[in-house]
mmCIF file of C-alpha atoms in Angstrom:
data_model
loop_
_atom_site.group_PDB
_atom_site.id
_atom_site.type_symbol
_atom_site.label_atom_id
_atom_site.label_comp_id
_atom_site.label_asym_id
_atom_site.label_seq_id
_atom_site.Cartn_x
_atom_site.Cartn_y
_atom_site.Cartn_z
ATOM 1 C CA MET Q 26 6.920 -24.490 6.895
ATOM 2 C CA ALA Q 27 3.336 -25.489 7.731
ATOM 3 C CA SER Q 28 2.990 -22.610 10.201
ATOM 4 C CA LYS Q 29 4.326 -20.104 7.661
ATOM 5 C CA LEU Q 30 1.883 -21.362 5.033
ATOM 6 C CA ALA Q 31 -0.985 -21.130 7.500
ATOM 7 C CA GLN Q 32 0.023 -17.562 8.373
ATOM 8 C CA LEU Q 33 0.241 -16.638 4.693
ATOM 9 C CA LEU Q 34 -3.226 -18.056 4.022
ATOM 10 C CA SER Q 35 -4.636 -16.227 7.038
ATOM 11 C CA ASP Q 36 -3.074 -12.926 5.957
ATOM 12 C CA SER Q 37 -4.292 -13.475 2.398
ATOM 13 C CA ARG Q 38 -7.876 -14.001 3.562
ATOM 14 C CA ARG Q 39 -7.636 -10.862 5.665
ATOM 15 C CA ALA Q 40 -6.239 -8.934 2.686
ATOM 16 C CA LEU Q 41 -9.047 -10.203 0.450
ATOM 17 C CA MET Q 42 -11.749 -9.164 2.897
ATOM 18 C CA THR Q 43 -10.089 -5.779 3.409
ATOM 19 C CA MET Q 44 -9.992 -5.007 -0.300
ATOM 20 C CA LEU Q 45 -13.575 -6.198 -0.779
ATOM 21 C CA GLY Q 46 -14.584 -3.881 2.047
ATOM 22 C CA ILE Q 47 -12.722 -0.950 0.492
ATOM 23 C CA GLN Q 48 -14.377 -1.627 -2.848
ATOM 24 C CA ALA Q 49 -17.791 -1.722 -1.179
ATOM 25 C CA VAL Q 50 -17.151 1.647 0.475
ATOM 26 C CA ILE Q 51 -15.878 3.275 -2.727
ATOM 27 C CA TRP Q 52 -18.806 2.048 -4.792
ATOM 28 C CA THR Q 53 -21.354 3.028 -2.130
ATOM 29 C CA VAL Q 54 -19.847 6.507 -2.003
ATOM 30 C CA GLN Q 55 -19.968 6.637 -5.801
ATOM 31 C CA VAL Q 56 -23.710 5.917 -5.869
ATOM 32 C CA VAL Q 57 -24.386 8.655 -3.306
ATOM 33 C CA ASN Q 58 -22.019 10.991 -5.157
ATOM 34 C CA TRP Q 59 -23.737 10.330 -8.487
ATOM 35 C CA LEU Q 60 -27.169 10.978 -6.979
ATOM 36 C CA ASP Q 61 -25.810 14.261 -5.600
ATOM 37 C CA ASP Q 62 -24.414 15.309 -9.001
ATOM 38 C CA TYR Q 63 -20.845 14.716 -7.736
ATOM 39 C CA ASP Q 64 -21.010 17.447 -5.126
ATOM 40 C CA LEU Q 65 -19.110 15.147 -2.752
ATOM 41 C CA SER Q 66 -16.121 15.141 -5.090
ATOM 42 C CA ARG Q 67 -16.194 18.903 -5.378
ATOM 43 C CA ASP Q 68 -16.623 19.409 -1.641
ATOM 44 C CA TYR Q 69 -14.257 16.729 -0.339
ATOM 45 C CA GLY Q 70 -11.745 16.462 -3.157
ATOM 46 C CA LEU Q 71 -8.338 18.066 -2.627
ATOM 47 C CA ARG Q 72 -7.874 21.703 -3.649
ATOM 48 C CA ALA Q 73 -4.271 22.679 -4.212
ATOM 49 C CA GLU Q 74 -2.502 25.341 -2.177
ATOM 50 C CA ARG Q 75 -5.301 25.695 0.377
ATOM 51 C CA VAL Q 76 -4.062 24.763 3.829
ATOM 52 C CA ASP Q 77 -7.555 24.136 5.164
ATOM 53 C CA ASP Q 78 -8.073 21.564 2.396
ATOM 54 C CA LEU Q 79 -5.089 19.379 3.323
ATOM 55 C CA PRO Q 80 -7.248 16.886 5.320
ATOM 56 C CA ALA Q 81 -9.061 16.151 2.052
ATOM 57 C CA MET Q 82 -6.063 14.013 1.018
ATOM 58 C CA PHE Q 83 -7.672 11.304 3.163
ATOM 59 C CA THR Q 84 -11.111 11.540 1.501
ATOM 60 C CA MET Q 85 -9.851 12.092 -2.053
ATOM 61 C CA PRO Q 86 -9.140 8.382 -2.812
ATOM 62 C CA PHE Q 87 -12.754 7.414 -2.079
ATOM 63 C CA LEU Q 88 -14.253 9.919 -4.518
ATOM 64 C CA HIS Q 89 -14.553 9.932 -8.306
ATOM 65 C CA PHE Q 90 -15.993 12.170 -10.985
ATOM 66 C CA SER Q 91 -17.762 9.619 -13.207
ATOM 67 C CA TRP Q 92 -18.639 5.946 -13.593
ATOM 68 C CA GLY Q 93 -15.817 5.552 -16.110
ATOM 69 C CA HIS Q 94 -13.425 7.060 -13.575
ATOM 70 C CA ILE Q 95 -14.284 4.579 -10.830
ATOM 71 C CA VAL Q 96 -14.395 1.603 -13.214
ATOM 72 C CA ALA Q 97 -10.888 2.403 -14.465
ATOM 73 C CA ASN Q 98 -9.524 2.508 -10.906
ATOM 74 C CA SER Q 99 -11.420 -0.325 -9.234
ATOM 75 C CA TRP Q 100 -9.767 -3.431 -10.679
ATOM 76 C CA PRO Q 101 -6.113 -2.337 -10.410
ATOM 77 C CA LEU Q 102 -6.832 -0.969 -6.932
ATOM 78 C CA PHE Q 103 -8.269 -4.315 -5.881
ATOM 79 C CA VAL Q 104 -5.460 -6.419 -7.377
ATOM 80 C CA LEU Q 105 -2.534 -4.248 -6.313
ATOM 81 C CA GLY Q 106 -4.070 -3.516 -2.922
ATOM 82 C CA PHE Q 107 -4.475 -7.233 -2.259
ATOM 83 C CA LEU Q 108 -0.885 -7.935 -3.302
ATOM 84 C CA ALA Q 109 0.305 -5.128 -1.034
ATOM 85 C CA ALA Q 110 -1.699 -6.508 1.900
ATOM 86 C CA TYR Q 111 -1.303 -10.283 1.686
ATOM 87 C CA ARG Q 112 1.938 -10.267 3.703
ATOM 88 C CA GLY Q 113 0.377 -8.534 6.701
ATOM 89 C CA MET Q 114 -2.124 -5.792 7.495
ATOM 90 C CA ARG Q 115 0.177 -3.689 9.672
ATOM 91 C CA LYS Q 116 2.611 -2.992 6.858
ATOM 92 C CA PHE Q 117 -0.266 -2.518 4.430
ATOM 93 C CA LEU Q 118 -1.895 0.133 6.605
ATOM 94 C CA LEU Q 119 1.403 1.943 7.141
ATOM 95 C CA ALA Q 120 2.190 1.800 3.418
ATOM 96 C CA SER Q 121 -1.295 3.118 2.620
ATOM 97 C CA LEU Q 122 -0.732 6.043 4.987
ATOM 98 C CA VAL Q 123 2.624 6.908 3.403
ATOM 99 C CA ILE Q 124 1.125 6.673 -0.105
ATOM 100 C CA THR Q 125 -1.893 8.800 0.833
ATOM 101 C CA VAL Q 126 0.199 11.555 2.384
ATOM 102 C CA SER Q 127 2.804 11.530 -0.394
ATOM 103 C CA GLY Q 128 0.181 11.637 -3.136
ATOM 104 C CA GLY Q 129 -1.872 14.261 -1.350
ATOM 105 C CA LEU Q 130 1.069 16.578 -0.712
ATOM 106 C CA THR Q 131 2.269 16.260 -4.304
ATOM 107 C CA VAL Q 132 -1.182 17.198 -5.598
ATOM 108 C CA TRP Q 133 -1.459 20.034 -3.097
ATOM 109 C CA LEU Q 134 1.927 21.459 -4.115
ATOM 110 C CA LEU Q 135 1.884 20.945 -7.880
ATOM 111 C CA ALA Q 136 -1.711 21.008 -9.094
ATOM 112 C CA GLY Q 137 -3.295 24.212 -10.311
ATOM 113 C CA SER Q 138 -4.763 26.493 -7.648
ATOM 114 C CA ASN Q 139 -8.337 26.107 -8.928
ATOM 115 C CA THR Q 140 -8.089 22.347 -9.437
ATOM 116 C CA VAL Q 141 -10.084 19.827 -7.416
ATOM 117 C CA THR Q 142 -8.494 16.370 -7.452
ATOM 118 C CA ALA Q 143 -10.241 13.123 -6.550
ATOM 119 C CA GLY Q 144 -9.823 9.445 -7.330
ATOM 120 C CA ALA Q 145 -8.020 6.316 -6.184
ATOM 121 C CA SER Q 146 -5.448 6.253 -8.971
ATOM 122 C CA GLY Q 147 -2.748 7.697 -6.715
ATOM 123 C CA MET Q 148 -3.206 4.656 -4.468
ATOM 124 C CA VAL Q 149 -2.973 2.387 -7.517
ATOM 125 C CA TYR Q 150 0.399 3.848 -8.461
ATOM 126 C CA GLY Q 151 1.519 3.724 -4.846
ATOM 127 C CA TYR Q 152 0.694 0.043 -4.436
ATOM 128 C CA LEU Q 153 2.390 -0.656 -7.761
ATOM 129 C CA GLY Q 154 5.643 0.907 -6.575
ATOM 130 C CA TYR Q 155 5.357 -0.740 -3.174
ATOM 131 C CA VAL Q 156 4.780 -4.274 -4.482
ATOM 132 C CA VAL Q 157 7.539 -4.105 -7.101
ATOM 133 C CA LEU Q 158 10.226 -2.635 -4.838
ATOM 134 C CA ARG Q 159 9.250 -4.836 -1.885
ATOM 135 C CA GLY Q 160 10.035 -7.868 -4.016
ATOM 136 C CA ILE Q 161 13.558 -6.562 -4.536
ATOM 137 C CA LEU Q 162 14.349 -5.305 -1.035
ATOM 138 C CA ASP Q 163 12.874 -8.066 1.120
ATOM 139 C CA ARG Q 164 14.728 -10.868 -0.719
ATOM 140 C CA ASN Q 165 11.653 -13.049 -0.465
ATOM 141 C CA VAL Q 166 11.129 -15.427 -3.392
ATOM 142 C CA LEU Q 167 7.339 -15.113 -3.408
ATOM 143 C CA ASP Q 168 7.465 -11.316 -3.175
ATOM 144 C CA ALA Q 169 10.067 -11.193 -5.930
ATOM 145 C CA VAL Q 170 7.899 -13.308 -8.253
ATOM 146 C CA VAL Q 171 4.830 -11.204 -7.437
ATOM 147 C CA GLY Q 172 6.767 -7.975 -7.994
ATOM 148 C CA LEU Q 173 8.094 -9.197 -11.328
ATOM 149 C CA GLY Q 174 4.610 -10.194 -12.455
ATOM 150 C CA VAL Q 175 3.172 -6.840 -11.424
ATOM 151 C CA ALA Q 176 5.951 -4.939 -13.189
ATOM 152 C CA ALA Q 177 5.397 -6.941 -16.380
ATOM 153 C CA THR Q 178 1.626 -6.395 -16.234
ATOM 154 C CA TYR Q 179 1.364 -2.750 -15.231
ATOM 155 C CA TRP Q 180 4.547 -1.073 -16.451
ATOM 156 C CA THR Q 181 2.657 0.664 -19.266
ATOM 157 C CA ILE Q 182 0.672 2.827 -16.849
ATOM 158 C CA LEU Q 183 3.851 4.578 -15.731
ATOM 159 C CA ILE Q 184 3.263 7.056 -18.553
ATOM 160 C CA GLY Q 185 0.598 8.447 -16.220
ATOM 161 C CA VAL Q 186 3.230 10.107 -14.009
ATOM 162 C CA LEU Q 187 3.960 12.525 -16.858
ATOM 163 C CA PRO Q 188 1.802 15.566 -17.751
ATOM 164 C CA VAL Q 189 0.679 14.149 -21.102
ATOM 165 C CA ALA Q 190 -3.099 13.817 -20.686
ATOM 166 C CA HIS Q 191 -5.506 16.672 -20.043
ATOM 167 C CA GLY Q 192 -7.717 16.252 -16.993
ATOM 168 C CA VAL Q 193 -5.593 13.462 -15.507
ATOM 169 C CA SER Q 194 -3.841 14.055 -12.187
ATOM 170 C CA TRP Q 195 -0.280 13.126 -13.052
ATOM 171 C CA GLN Q 196 0.672 14.816 -9.773
ATOM 172 C CA GLY Q 197 -1.376 12.283 -7.814
ATOM 173 C CA HIS Q 198 0.117 9.420 -9.825
ATOM 174 C CA LEU Q 199 3.662 10.652 -9.309
ATOM 175 C CA GLY Q 200 3.184 11.343 -5.608
ATOM 176 C CA GLY Q 201 1.539 7.976 -5.071
ATOM 177 C CA LEU Q 202 4.354 6.148 -6.849
ATOM 178 C CA ILE Q 203 6.977 7.988 -4.800
ATOM 179 C CA GLY Q 204 5.068 7.146 -1.633
ATOM 180 C CA GLY Q 205 4.890 3.469 -2.562
ATOM 181 C CA LEU Q 206 8.619 3.272 -3.234
ATOM 182 C CA ALA Q 207 9.351 5.095 0.012
ATOM 183 C CA ALA Q 208 7.049 2.760 1.959
ATOM 184 C CA ALA Q 209 8.771 -0.308 0.518
ATOM 185 C CA ALA Q 210 12.129 1.059 1.638
ATOM 186 C CA LEU Q 211 10.921 2.105 5.080
ATOM 187 C CA LEU Q 212 9.004 -1.107 5.797
ATOM 188 C CA ARG Q 213 11.426 -3.628 4.328
ATOM 189 C CA ASP Q 214 12.250 -6.711 6.348
ATOM 190 C CA GLY Q 215 15.376 -6.009 8.394
ATOM 191 C CA ALA Q 216 18.170 -8.548 8.680
ATOM 192 C CA LYS Q 217 17.697 -10.751 11.722
ATOM 193 C CA PRO Q 218 20.550 -10.179 14.154
ATOM 194 C CA LYS Q 219 22.818 -13.173 14.567
ATOM 195 C CA PRO Q 220 22.959 -14.706 18.053
ATOM 196 C CA ALA Q 221 26.135 -14.040 20.010
ATOM 197 C CA PRO Q 222 28.639 -16.915 19.852
ATOM 198 C CA ALA Q 223 28.735 -19.159 22.877
ATOM 199 C CA SER Q 224 31.530 -18.522 25.347
ATOM 200 C CA THR Q 225 34.462 -20.927 25.182
ATOM 201 C CA ALA Q 226 36.302 -19.635 28.265
ATOM 202 C CA SER Q 227 37.811 -22.409 30.351
ATOM 203 C CA THR Q 228 36.423 -20.851 33.532
ATOM 204 C CA ALA Q 229 32.784 -21.596 32.483
ATOM 205 C CA PRO Q 230 32.549 -25.014 30.877
ATOM 206 C CA ALA Q 231 29.041 -26.114 29.899
ATOM 207 C CA ALA Q 232 28.178 -29.718 30.362
ATOM 208 C CA SER Q 233 26.151 -31.157 27.487
ATOM 209 C CA ASN Q 234 23.670 -32.681 29.918
ATOM 210 C CA SER Q 235 23.191 -29.511 31.986
ATOM 211 C CA PRO Q 236 19.555 -28.299 32.263
ATOM 212 C CA HIS Q 237 20.768 -24.711 31.812
ATOM 213 C CA ALA Q 238 22.644 -25.643 28.652
ATOM 214 C CA ASP Q 239 19.546 -27.401 27.290
ATOM 215 C CA LEU Q 240 17.399 -24.333 28.020
ATOM 216 C CA LEU Q 241 19.874 -22.006 26.314
ATOM 217 C CA LYS Q 242 19.966 -24.284 23.285
ATOM 218 C CA GLN Q 243 16.162 -24.267 23.020
ATOM 219 C CA LEU Q 244 16.047 -20.483 23.243
ATOM 220 C CA ASP Q 245 18.767 -20.228 20.622
ATOM 221 C CA ASP Q 246 16.797 -22.521 18.312
ATOM 222 C CA LEU Q 247 13.824 -20.217 18.681
ATOM 223 C CA GLY Q 248 15.966 -17.206 17.812
ATOM 224 C CA LEU Q 249 15.578 -15.669 21.271
#
């Protein structure tokens, strides 16, 4: 129990520093972008239906079109990103990749041909889906409580996956959410295989005081 708590605290600190670092990068880019009259967003945002623009799905989340745009995304990105990362950075990075690609492809396929899309909101929706579904699939009490709290807090933003607001990338929201749900399913904790039952054949009795039997018991206790 103590080792699991220590690991959780270590992963949580790493998640906190990661999200603070991401926020620092996004806000630094925003200052440069603002000084450049948002040319970065126009140049490195994602243009739909242009094959040569597909790599922009990886720069799109770091770019915004106004101060209001970045302010609206920053807090939920920080909170949901931290909750997605506190159980381990490997899964967080893989989930982020799935969300980025899913959101980017959805924008590229469904957005208007002359539309340039930028912003971190697709990641917000992706982390939302990931955290909520992870709590259900992993059968972990803490994850389940976190997922329930997130669902209760952020369920109202799900309206953003529908084309109801002009100038809002519902495609990015929808693709991000799908990516988050897919990542939760792909990265869920698998059931630990049960150890094979010990042989009871009369031809191989195991003495309780045998060094080999003691070694096998220790390995079995460790799940090896």
